[in-house]
MMTF fields as JSON, N, C-alpha, C and O atoms, coordinates in Angstrom:
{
  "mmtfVersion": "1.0.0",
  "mmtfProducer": "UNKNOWN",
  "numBonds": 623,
  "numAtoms": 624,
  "numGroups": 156,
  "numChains": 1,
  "numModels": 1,
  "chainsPerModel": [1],
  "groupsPerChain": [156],
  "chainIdList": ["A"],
  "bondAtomList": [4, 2, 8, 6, 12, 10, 16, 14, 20, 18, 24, 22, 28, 26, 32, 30, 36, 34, 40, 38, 44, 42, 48, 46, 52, 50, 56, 54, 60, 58, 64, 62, 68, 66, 72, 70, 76, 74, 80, 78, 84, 82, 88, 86, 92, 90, 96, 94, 100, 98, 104, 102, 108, 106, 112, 110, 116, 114, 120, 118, 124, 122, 128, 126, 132, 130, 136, 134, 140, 138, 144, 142, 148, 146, 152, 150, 156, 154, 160, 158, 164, 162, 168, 166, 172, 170, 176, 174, 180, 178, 184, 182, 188, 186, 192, 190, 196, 194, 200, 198, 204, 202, 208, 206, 212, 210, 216, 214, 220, 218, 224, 222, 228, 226, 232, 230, 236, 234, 240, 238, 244, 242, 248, 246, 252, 250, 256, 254, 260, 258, 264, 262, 268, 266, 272, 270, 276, 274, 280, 278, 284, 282, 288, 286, 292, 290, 296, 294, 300, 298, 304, 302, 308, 306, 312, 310, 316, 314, 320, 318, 324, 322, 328, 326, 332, 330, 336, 334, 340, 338, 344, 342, 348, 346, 352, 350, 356, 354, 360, 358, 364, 362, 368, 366, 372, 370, 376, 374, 380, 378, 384, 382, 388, 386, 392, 390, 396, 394, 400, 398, 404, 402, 408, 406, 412, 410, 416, 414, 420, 418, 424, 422, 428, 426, 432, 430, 436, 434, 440, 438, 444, 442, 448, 446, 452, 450, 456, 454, 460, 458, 464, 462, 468, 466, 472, 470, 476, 474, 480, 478, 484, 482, 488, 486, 492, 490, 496, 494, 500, 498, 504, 502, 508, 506, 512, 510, 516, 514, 520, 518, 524, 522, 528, 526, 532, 530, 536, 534, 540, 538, 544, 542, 548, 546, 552, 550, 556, 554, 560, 558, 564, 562, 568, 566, 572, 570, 576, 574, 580, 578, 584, 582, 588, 586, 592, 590, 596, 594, 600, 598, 604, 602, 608, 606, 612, 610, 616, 614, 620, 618],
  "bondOrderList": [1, 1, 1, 1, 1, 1, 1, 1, 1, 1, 1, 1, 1, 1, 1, 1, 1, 1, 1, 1, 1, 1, 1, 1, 1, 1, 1, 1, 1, 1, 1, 1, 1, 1, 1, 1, 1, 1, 1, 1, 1, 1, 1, 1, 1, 1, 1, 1, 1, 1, 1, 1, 1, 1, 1, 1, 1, 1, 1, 1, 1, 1, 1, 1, 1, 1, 1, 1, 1, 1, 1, 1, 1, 1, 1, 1, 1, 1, 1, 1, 1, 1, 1, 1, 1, 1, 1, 1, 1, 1, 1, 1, 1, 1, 1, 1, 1, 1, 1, 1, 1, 1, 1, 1, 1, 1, 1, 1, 1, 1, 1, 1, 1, 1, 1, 1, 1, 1, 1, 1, 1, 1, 1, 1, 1, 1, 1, 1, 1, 1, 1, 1, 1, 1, 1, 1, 1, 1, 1, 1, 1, 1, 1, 1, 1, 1, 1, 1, 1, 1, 1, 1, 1, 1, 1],
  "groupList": [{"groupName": "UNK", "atomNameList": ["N", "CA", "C", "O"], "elementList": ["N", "C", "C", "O"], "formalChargeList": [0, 0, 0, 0], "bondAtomList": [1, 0, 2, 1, 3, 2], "bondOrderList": [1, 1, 2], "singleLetterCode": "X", "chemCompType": "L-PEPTIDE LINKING"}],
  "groupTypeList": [0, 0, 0, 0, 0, 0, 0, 0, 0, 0, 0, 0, 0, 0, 0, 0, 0, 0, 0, 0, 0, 0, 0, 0, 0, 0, 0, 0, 0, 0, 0, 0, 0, 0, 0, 0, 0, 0, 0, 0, 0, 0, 0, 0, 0, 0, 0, 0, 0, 0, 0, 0, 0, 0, 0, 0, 0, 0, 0, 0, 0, 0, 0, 0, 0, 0, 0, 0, 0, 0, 0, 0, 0, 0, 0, 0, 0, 0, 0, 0, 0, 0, 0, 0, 0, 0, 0, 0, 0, 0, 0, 0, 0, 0, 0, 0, 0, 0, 0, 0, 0, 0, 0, 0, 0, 0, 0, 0, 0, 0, 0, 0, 0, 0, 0, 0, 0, 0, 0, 0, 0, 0, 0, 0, 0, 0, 0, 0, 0, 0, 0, 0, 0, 0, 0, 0, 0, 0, 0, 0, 0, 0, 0, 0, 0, 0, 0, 0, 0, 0, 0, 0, 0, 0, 0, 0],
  "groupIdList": [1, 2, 3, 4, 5, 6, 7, 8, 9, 10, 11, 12, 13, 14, 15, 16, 17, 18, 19, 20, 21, 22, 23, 24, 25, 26, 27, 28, 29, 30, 31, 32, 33, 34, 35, 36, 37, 38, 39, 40, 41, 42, 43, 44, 45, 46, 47, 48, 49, 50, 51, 52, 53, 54, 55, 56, 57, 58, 59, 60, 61, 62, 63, 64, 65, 66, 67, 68, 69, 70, 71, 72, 73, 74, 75, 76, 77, 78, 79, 80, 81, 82, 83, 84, 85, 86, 87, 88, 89, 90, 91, 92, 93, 94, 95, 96, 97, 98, 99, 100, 101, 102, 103, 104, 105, 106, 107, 108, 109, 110, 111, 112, 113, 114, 115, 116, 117, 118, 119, 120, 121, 122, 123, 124, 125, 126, 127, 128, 129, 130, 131, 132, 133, 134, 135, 136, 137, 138, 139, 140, 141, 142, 143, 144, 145, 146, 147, 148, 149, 150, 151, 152, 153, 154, 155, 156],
  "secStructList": [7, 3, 3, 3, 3, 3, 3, 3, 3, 3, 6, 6, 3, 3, 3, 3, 3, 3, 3, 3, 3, 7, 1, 1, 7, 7, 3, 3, 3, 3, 3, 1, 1, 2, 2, 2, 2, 2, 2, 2, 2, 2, 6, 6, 7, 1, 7, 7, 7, 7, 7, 7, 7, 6, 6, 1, 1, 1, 6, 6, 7, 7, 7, 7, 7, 7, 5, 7, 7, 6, 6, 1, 7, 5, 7, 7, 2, 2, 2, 2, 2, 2, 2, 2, 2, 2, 2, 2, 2, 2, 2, 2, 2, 6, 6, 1, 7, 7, 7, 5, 7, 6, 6, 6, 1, 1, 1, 1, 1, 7, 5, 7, 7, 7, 7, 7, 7, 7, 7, 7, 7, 7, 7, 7, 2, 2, 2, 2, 2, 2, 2, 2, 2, 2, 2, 2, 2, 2, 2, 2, 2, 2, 2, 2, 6, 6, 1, 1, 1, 7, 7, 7, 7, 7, 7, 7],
  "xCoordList": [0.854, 0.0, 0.893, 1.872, 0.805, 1.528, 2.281, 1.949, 3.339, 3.842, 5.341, 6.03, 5.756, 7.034, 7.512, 6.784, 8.999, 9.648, 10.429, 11.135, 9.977, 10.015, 11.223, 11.669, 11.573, 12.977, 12.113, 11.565, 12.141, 11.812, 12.792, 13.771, 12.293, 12.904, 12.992, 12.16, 13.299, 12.989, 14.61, 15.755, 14.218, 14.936, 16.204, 16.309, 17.312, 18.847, 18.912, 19.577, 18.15, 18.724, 17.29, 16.114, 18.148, 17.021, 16.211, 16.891, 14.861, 14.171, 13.294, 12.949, 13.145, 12.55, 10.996, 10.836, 10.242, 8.514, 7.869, 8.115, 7.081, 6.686, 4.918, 3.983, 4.898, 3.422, 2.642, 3.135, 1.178, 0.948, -0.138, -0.902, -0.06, -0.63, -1.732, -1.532, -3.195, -3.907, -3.531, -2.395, -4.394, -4.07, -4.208, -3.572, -4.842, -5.027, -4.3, -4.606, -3.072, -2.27, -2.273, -1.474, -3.612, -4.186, -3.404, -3.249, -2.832, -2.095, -2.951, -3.812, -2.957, -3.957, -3.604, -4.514, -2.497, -1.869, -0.196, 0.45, -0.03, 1.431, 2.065, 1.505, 3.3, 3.886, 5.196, 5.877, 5.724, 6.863, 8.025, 9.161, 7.557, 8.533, 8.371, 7.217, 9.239, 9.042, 8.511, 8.343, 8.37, 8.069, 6.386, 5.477, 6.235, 4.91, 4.249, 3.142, 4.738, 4.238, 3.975, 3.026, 5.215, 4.984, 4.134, 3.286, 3.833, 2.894, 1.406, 0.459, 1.372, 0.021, -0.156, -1.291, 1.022, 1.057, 0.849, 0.252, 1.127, 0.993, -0.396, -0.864, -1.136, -2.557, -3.325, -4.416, -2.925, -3.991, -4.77, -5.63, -3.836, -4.997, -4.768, -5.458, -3.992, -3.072, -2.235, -1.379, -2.881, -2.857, -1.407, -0.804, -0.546, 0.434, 0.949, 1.888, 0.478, 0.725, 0.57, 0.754, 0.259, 0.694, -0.622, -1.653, -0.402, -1.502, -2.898, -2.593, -3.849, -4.834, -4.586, -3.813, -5.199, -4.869, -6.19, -7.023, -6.011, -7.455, -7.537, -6.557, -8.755, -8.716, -7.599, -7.056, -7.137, -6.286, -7.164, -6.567, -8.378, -9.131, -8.537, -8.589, -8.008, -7.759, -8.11, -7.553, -9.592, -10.518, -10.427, -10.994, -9.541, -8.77, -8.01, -7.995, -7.255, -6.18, -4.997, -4.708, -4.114, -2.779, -2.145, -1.895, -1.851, -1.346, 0.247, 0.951, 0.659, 2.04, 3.042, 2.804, 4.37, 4.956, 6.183, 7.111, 6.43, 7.885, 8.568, 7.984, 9.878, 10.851, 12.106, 12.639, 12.766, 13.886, 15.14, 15.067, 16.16, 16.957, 18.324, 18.435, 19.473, 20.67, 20.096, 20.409, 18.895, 18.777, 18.067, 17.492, 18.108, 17.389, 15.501, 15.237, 14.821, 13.219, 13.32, 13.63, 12.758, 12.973, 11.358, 10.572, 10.91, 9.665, 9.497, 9.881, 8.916, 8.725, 7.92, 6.92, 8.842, 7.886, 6.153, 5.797, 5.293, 4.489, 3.682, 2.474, 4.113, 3.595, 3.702, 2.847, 5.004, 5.563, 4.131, 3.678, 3.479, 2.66, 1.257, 0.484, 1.088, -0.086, 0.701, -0.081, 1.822, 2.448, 2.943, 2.649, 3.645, 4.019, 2.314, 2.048, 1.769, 0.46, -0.488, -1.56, -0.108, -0.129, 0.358, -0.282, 1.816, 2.259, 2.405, 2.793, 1.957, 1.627, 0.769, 0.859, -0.593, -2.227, -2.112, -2.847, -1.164, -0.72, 0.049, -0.279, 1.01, 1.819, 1.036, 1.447, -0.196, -1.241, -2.096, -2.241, -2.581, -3.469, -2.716, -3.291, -1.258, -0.739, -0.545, 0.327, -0.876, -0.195, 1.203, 2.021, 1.306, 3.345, 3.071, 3.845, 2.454, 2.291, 1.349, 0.275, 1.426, 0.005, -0.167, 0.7, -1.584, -1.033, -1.626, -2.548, -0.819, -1.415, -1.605, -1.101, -3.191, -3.853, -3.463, -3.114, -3.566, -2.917, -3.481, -2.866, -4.69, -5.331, -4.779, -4.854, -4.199, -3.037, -1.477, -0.944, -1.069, 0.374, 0.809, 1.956, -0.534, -0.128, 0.147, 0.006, 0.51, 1.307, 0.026, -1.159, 0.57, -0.789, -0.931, -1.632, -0.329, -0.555, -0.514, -0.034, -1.102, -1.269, 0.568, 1.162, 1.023, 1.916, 2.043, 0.995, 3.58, 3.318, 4.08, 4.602, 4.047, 4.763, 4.7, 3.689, 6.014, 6.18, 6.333, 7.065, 5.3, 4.704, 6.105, 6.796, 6.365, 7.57, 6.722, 5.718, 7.245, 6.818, 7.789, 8.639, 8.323, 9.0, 8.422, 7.281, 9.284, 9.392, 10.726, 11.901, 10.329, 10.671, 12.349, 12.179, 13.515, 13.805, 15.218, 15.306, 16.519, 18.07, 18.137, 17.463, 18.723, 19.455, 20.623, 21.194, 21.279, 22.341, 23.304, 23.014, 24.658, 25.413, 26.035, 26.379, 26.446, 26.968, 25.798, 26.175, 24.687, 23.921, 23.868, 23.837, 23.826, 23.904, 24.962, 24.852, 26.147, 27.605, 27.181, 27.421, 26.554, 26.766, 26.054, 26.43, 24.678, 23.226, 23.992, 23.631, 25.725, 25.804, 26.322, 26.07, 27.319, 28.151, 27.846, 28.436, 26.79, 26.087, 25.526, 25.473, 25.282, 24.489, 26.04, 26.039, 27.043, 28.257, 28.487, 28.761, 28.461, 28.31, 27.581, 27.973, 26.112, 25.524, 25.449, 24.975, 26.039, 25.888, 27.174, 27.2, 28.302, 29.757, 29.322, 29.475, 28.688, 28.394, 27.575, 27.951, 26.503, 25.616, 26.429, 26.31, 27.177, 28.339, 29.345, 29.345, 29.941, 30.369, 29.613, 29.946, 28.503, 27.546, 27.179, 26.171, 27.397, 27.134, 28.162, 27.76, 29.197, 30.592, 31.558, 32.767, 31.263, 31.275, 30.256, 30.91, 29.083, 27.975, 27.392, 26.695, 27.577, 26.565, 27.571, 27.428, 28.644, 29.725, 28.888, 28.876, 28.233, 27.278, 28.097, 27.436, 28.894, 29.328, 29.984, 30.14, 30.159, 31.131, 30.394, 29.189, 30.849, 30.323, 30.043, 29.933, 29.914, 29.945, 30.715, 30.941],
  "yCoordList": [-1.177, 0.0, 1.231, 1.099, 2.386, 3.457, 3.516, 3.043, 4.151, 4.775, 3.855, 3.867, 3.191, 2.711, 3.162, 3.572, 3.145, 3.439, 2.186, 1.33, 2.452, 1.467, 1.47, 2.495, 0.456, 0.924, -0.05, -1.132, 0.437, -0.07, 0.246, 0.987, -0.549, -0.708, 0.963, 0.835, 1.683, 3.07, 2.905, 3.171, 2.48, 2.508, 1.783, 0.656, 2.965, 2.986, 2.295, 1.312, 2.979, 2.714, 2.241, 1.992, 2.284, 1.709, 3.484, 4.51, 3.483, 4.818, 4.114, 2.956, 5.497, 5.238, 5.644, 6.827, 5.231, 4.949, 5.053, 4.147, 6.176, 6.053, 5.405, 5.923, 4.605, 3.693, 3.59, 2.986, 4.233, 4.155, 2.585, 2.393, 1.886, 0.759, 0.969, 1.562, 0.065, -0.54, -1.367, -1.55, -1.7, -2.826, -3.828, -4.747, -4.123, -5.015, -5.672, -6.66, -4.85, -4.361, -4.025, -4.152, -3.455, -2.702, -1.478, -0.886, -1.108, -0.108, 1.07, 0.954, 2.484, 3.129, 4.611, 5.24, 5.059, 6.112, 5.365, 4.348, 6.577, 5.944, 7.325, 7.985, 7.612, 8.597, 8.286, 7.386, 9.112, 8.597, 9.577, 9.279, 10.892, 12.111, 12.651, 12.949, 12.853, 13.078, 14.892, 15.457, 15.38, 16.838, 16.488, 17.153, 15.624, 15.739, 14.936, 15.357, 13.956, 13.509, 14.426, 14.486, 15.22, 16.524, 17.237, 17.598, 17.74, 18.53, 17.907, 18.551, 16.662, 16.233, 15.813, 15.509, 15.724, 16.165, 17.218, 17.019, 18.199, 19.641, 19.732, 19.882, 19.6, 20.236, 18.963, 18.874, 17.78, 17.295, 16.012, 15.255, 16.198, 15.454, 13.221, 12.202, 13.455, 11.779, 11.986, 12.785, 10.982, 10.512, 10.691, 10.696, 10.863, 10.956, 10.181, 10.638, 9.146, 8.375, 8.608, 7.577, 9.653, 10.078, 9.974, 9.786, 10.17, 9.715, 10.946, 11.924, 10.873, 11.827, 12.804, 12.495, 14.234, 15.232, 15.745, 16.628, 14.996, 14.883, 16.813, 17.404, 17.165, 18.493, 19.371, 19.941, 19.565, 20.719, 21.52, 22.477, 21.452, 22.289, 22.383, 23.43, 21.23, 20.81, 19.699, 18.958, 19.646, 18.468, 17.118, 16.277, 17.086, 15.423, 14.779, 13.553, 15.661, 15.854, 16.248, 17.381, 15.377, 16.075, 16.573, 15.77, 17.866, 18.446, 17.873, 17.412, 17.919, 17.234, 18.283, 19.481, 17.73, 18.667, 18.223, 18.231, 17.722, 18.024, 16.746, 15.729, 17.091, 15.911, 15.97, 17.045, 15.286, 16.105, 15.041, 13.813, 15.768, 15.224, 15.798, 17.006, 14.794, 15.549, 16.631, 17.808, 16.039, 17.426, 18.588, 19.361, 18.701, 20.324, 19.31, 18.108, 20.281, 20.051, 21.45, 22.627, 20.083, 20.256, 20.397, 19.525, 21.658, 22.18, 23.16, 24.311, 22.805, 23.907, 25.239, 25.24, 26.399, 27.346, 27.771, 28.305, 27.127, 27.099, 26.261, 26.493, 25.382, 24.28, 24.947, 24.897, 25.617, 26.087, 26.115, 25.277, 28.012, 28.028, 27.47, 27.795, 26.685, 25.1, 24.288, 23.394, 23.869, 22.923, 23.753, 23.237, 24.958, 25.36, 25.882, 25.457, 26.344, 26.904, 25.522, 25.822, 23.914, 22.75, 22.958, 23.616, 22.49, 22.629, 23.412, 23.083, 24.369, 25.416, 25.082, 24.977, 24.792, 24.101, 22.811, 22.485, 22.22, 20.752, 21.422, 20.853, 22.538, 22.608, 23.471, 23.521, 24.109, 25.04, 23.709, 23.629, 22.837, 21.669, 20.701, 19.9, 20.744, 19.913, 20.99, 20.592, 22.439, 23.433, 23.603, 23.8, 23.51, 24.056, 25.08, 24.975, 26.232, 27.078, 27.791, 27.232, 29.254, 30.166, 31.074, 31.901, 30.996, 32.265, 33.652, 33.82, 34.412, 35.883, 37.132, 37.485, 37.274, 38.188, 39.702, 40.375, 40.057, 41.189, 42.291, 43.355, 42.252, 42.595, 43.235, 44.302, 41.95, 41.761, 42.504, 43.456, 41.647, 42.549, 43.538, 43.716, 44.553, 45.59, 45.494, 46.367, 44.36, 44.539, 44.195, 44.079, 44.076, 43.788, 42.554, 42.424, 41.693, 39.954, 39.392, 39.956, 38.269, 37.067, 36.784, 36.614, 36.802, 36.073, 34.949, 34.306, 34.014, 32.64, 33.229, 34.343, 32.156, 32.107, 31.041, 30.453, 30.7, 29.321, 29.013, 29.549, 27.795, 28.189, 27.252, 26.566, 27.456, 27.417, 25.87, 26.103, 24.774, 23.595, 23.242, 22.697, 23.146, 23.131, 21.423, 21.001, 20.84, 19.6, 19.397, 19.732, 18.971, 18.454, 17.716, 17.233, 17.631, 16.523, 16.953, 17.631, 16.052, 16.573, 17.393, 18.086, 18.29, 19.601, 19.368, 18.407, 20.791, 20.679, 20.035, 19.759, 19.894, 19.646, 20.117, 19.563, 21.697, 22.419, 22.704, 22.62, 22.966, 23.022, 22.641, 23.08, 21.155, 19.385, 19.838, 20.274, 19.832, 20.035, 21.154, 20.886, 22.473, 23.15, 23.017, 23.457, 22.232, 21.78, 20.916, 20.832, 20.005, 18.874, 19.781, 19.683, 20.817, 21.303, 21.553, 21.225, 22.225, 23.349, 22.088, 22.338, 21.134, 19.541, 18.999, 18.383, 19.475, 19.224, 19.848, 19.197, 21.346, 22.263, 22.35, 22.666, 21.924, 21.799, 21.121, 21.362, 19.589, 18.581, 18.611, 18.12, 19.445, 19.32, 20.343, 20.033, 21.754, 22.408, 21.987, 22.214, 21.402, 20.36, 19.233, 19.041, 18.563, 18.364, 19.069, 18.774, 19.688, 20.659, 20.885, 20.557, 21.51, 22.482, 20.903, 21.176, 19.75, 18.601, 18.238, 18.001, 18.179, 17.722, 19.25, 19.031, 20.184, 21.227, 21.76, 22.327, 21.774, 22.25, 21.085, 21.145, 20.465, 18.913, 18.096, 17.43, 17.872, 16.764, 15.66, 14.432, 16.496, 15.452, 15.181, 14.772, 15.351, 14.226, 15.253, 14.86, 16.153, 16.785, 16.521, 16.772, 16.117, 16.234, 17.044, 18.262, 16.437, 17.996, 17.332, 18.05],
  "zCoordList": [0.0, 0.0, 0.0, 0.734, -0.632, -1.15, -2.375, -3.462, -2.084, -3.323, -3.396, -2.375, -4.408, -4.671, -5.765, -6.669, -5.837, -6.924, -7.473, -6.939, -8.859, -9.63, -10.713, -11.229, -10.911, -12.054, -13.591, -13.378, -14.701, -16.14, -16.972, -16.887, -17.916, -19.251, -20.117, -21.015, -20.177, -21.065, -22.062, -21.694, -23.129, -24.542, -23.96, -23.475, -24.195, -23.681, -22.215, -21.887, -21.527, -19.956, -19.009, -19.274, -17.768, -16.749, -16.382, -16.425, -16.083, -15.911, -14.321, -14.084, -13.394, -12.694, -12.54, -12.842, -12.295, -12.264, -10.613, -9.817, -10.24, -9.072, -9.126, -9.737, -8.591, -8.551, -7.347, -6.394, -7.232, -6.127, -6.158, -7.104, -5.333, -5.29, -3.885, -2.825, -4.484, -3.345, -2.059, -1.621, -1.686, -0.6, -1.171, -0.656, -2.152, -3.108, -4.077, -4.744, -4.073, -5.136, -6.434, -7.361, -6.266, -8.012, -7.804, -6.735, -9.193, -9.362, -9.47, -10.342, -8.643, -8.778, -9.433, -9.972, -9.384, -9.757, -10.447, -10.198, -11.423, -12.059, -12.721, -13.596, -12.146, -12.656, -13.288, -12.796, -14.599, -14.815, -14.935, -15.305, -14.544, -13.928, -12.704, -12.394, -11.926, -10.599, -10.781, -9.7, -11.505, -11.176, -11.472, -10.974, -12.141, -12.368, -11.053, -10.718, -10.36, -9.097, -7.955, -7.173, -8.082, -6.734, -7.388, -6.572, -8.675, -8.58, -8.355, -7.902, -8.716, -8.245, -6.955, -6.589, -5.999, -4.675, -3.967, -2.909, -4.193, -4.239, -3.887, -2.758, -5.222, -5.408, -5.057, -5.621, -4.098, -3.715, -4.199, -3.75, -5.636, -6.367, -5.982, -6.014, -5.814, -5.529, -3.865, -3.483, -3.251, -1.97, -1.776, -2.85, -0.571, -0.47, 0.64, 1.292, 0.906, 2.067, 3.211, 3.858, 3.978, 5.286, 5.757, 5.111, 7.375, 8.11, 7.792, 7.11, 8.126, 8.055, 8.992, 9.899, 8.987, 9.858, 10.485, 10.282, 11.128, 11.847, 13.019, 13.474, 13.116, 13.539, 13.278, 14.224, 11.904, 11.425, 10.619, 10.127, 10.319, 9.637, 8.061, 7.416, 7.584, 6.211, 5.67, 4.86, 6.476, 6.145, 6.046, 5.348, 6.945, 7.094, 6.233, 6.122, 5.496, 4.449, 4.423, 4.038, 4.829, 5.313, 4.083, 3.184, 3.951, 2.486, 2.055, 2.953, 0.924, 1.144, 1.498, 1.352, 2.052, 3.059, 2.613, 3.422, 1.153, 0.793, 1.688, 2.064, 1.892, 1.861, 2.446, 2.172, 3.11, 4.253, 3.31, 3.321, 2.596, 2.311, 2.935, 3.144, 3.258, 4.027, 4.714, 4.537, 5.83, 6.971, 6.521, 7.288, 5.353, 4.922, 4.595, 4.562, 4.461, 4.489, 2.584, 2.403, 1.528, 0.534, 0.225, 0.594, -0.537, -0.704, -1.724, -1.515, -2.912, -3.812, -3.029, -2.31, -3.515, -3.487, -2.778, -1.728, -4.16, -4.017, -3.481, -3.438, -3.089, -1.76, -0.319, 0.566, -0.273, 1.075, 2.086, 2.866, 1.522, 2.862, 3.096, 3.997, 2.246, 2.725, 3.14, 3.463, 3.413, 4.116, 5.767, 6.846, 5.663, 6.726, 7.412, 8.536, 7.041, 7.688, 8.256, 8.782, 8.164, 8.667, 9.577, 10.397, 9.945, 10.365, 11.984, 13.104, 11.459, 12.659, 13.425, 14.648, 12.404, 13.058, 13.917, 14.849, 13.472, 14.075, 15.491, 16.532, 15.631, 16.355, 17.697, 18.856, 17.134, 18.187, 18.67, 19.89, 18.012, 18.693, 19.466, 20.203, 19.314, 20.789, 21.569, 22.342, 21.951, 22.777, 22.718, 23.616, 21.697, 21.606, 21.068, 20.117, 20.877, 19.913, 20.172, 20.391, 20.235, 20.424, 19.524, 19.242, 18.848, 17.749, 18.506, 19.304, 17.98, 18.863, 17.026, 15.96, 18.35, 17.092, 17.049, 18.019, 15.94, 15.707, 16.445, 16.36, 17.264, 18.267, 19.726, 20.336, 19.888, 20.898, 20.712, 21.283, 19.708, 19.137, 18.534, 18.125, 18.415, 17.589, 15.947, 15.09, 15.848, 14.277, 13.171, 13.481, 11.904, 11.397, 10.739, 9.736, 11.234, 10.612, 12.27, 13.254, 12.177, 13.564, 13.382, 12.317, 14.442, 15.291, 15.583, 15.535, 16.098, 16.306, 17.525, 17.576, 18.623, 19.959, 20.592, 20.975, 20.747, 21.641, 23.029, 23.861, 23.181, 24.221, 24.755, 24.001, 26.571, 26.827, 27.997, 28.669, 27.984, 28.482, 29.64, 28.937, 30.985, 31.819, 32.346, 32.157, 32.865, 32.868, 34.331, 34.179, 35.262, 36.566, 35.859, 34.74, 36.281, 36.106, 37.066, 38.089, 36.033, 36.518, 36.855, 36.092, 37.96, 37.58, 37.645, 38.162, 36.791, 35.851, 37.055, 38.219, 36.27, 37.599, 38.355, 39.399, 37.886, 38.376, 40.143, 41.312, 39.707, 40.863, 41.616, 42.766, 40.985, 42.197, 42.785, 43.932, 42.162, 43.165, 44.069, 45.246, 43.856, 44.875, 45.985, 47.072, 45.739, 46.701, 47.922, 49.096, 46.975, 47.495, 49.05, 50.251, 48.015, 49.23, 50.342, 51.372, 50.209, 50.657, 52.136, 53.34, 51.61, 52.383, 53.499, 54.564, 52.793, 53.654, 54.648, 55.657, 54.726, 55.584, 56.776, 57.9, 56.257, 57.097, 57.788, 58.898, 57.294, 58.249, 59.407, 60.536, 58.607, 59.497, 60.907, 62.089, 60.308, 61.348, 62.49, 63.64, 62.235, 63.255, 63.955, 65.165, 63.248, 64.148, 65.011, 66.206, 64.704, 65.517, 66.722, 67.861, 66.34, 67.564, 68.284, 68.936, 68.46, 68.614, 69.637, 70.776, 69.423, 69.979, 70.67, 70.75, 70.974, 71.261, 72.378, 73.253, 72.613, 73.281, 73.936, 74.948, 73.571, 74.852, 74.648, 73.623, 75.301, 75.252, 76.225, 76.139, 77.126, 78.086, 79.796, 80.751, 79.846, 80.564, 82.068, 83.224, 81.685, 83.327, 84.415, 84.401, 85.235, 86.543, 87.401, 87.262, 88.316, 89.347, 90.76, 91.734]
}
C-alpha cells in the first residue's frame, strides 16, 4: 500500500517509475517524472501516504509537506505556505504554539509564539555540586555544635 519506486525498461537505460498501489495491489496512480508527481502532490490530487490530519481544519487531508533530504526540508515554493500553515495548526493543537492576534500585538498579521513547556527533572550539575556542598556544611556544622555544646558528661 503506497507509493514505490520502480525501475523499467525506457529505450537505452534503466528509468525510474513512481506507482501508487492498493491494498489489493491494483495499481492506482502511475507517474513517470518526478516533477509531475509533486505537482500532483501539491494540489492534492493523488494521496500521499501520510496519516490523516485529523482536527487541522484541512478536512482530514494532510497536504504534502515536501521531503527532508541531508537534513534540509525540501519544498517547492508554491507548496511552502499550505504545508508550513499545517504545520503550525498541528503545532497550536498539541499546545506548543500560540497564535497571537494582531489585536493583541499591535502589528498587522497574527503572530506565532512558543509556548515554553517546563518539565521536573536533573538539575544541571553544576547546581547538584553546589546543593551537594552546601548539604556538607551543614551537616559538618551540626556536628560541631554537637561535639562542642553537649559533650554530656562533666560532673559535678
Amino acid at each position: 500500500v503506497g507509493w514505490e519506486e520502480e525501475m523499467v525498461e525506457g529505450g537505452r537505460r534503466m528509468k525510474k517509475r513512481w506507482v501508487y498501489y492498493s491494498e489489493e495491489g491494483e495499481e492506482l496512480h502511475a507517474y513517470d517524472r518526478r516533477n509531475d508527481l509533486e505537482e500532483a502532490l501539491e494540489r492534492g490530487i493523488v494521496p500521499w501516504g501520510g496519516p490523516p490530519a485529523a482536527g487541522t481544519g484541512s478536512g482530514g487531508v494532510t497536504p504534502w509537506l515536501g521531503q527532508f533530504v541531508g537534513g534540509l526540508w525540501q519544498i517547492r515554493p508554491r507548496a511552502a505556505t499550505r504545508a508550513i500553515s499545517h504545520v503550525l495548526g498541528r503545532l497550536e493543537a498539541l499546545g506548543l504554539v500560540a497564535l497571537v492576534q494582531p489585536s493583541q500585538s499591535g502589528k498587522e498579521k497574527e503572530l506565532v509564539a512558543i509556548n515554553n513547556h517546563y518539565a521536573t527533572g536533573e538539575p544541571f550539575a553544576v547546581q547538584r555540586r553546589l546543593a551537594e556542598k552546601a548539604s556538607r556544611r551543614s551537616r559538618a556544622a551540626r556536628s560541631r555544635q554537637d561535639t562542642e555544646g553537649g559533650g554530656g558528661g562533666g560532673g559535678v
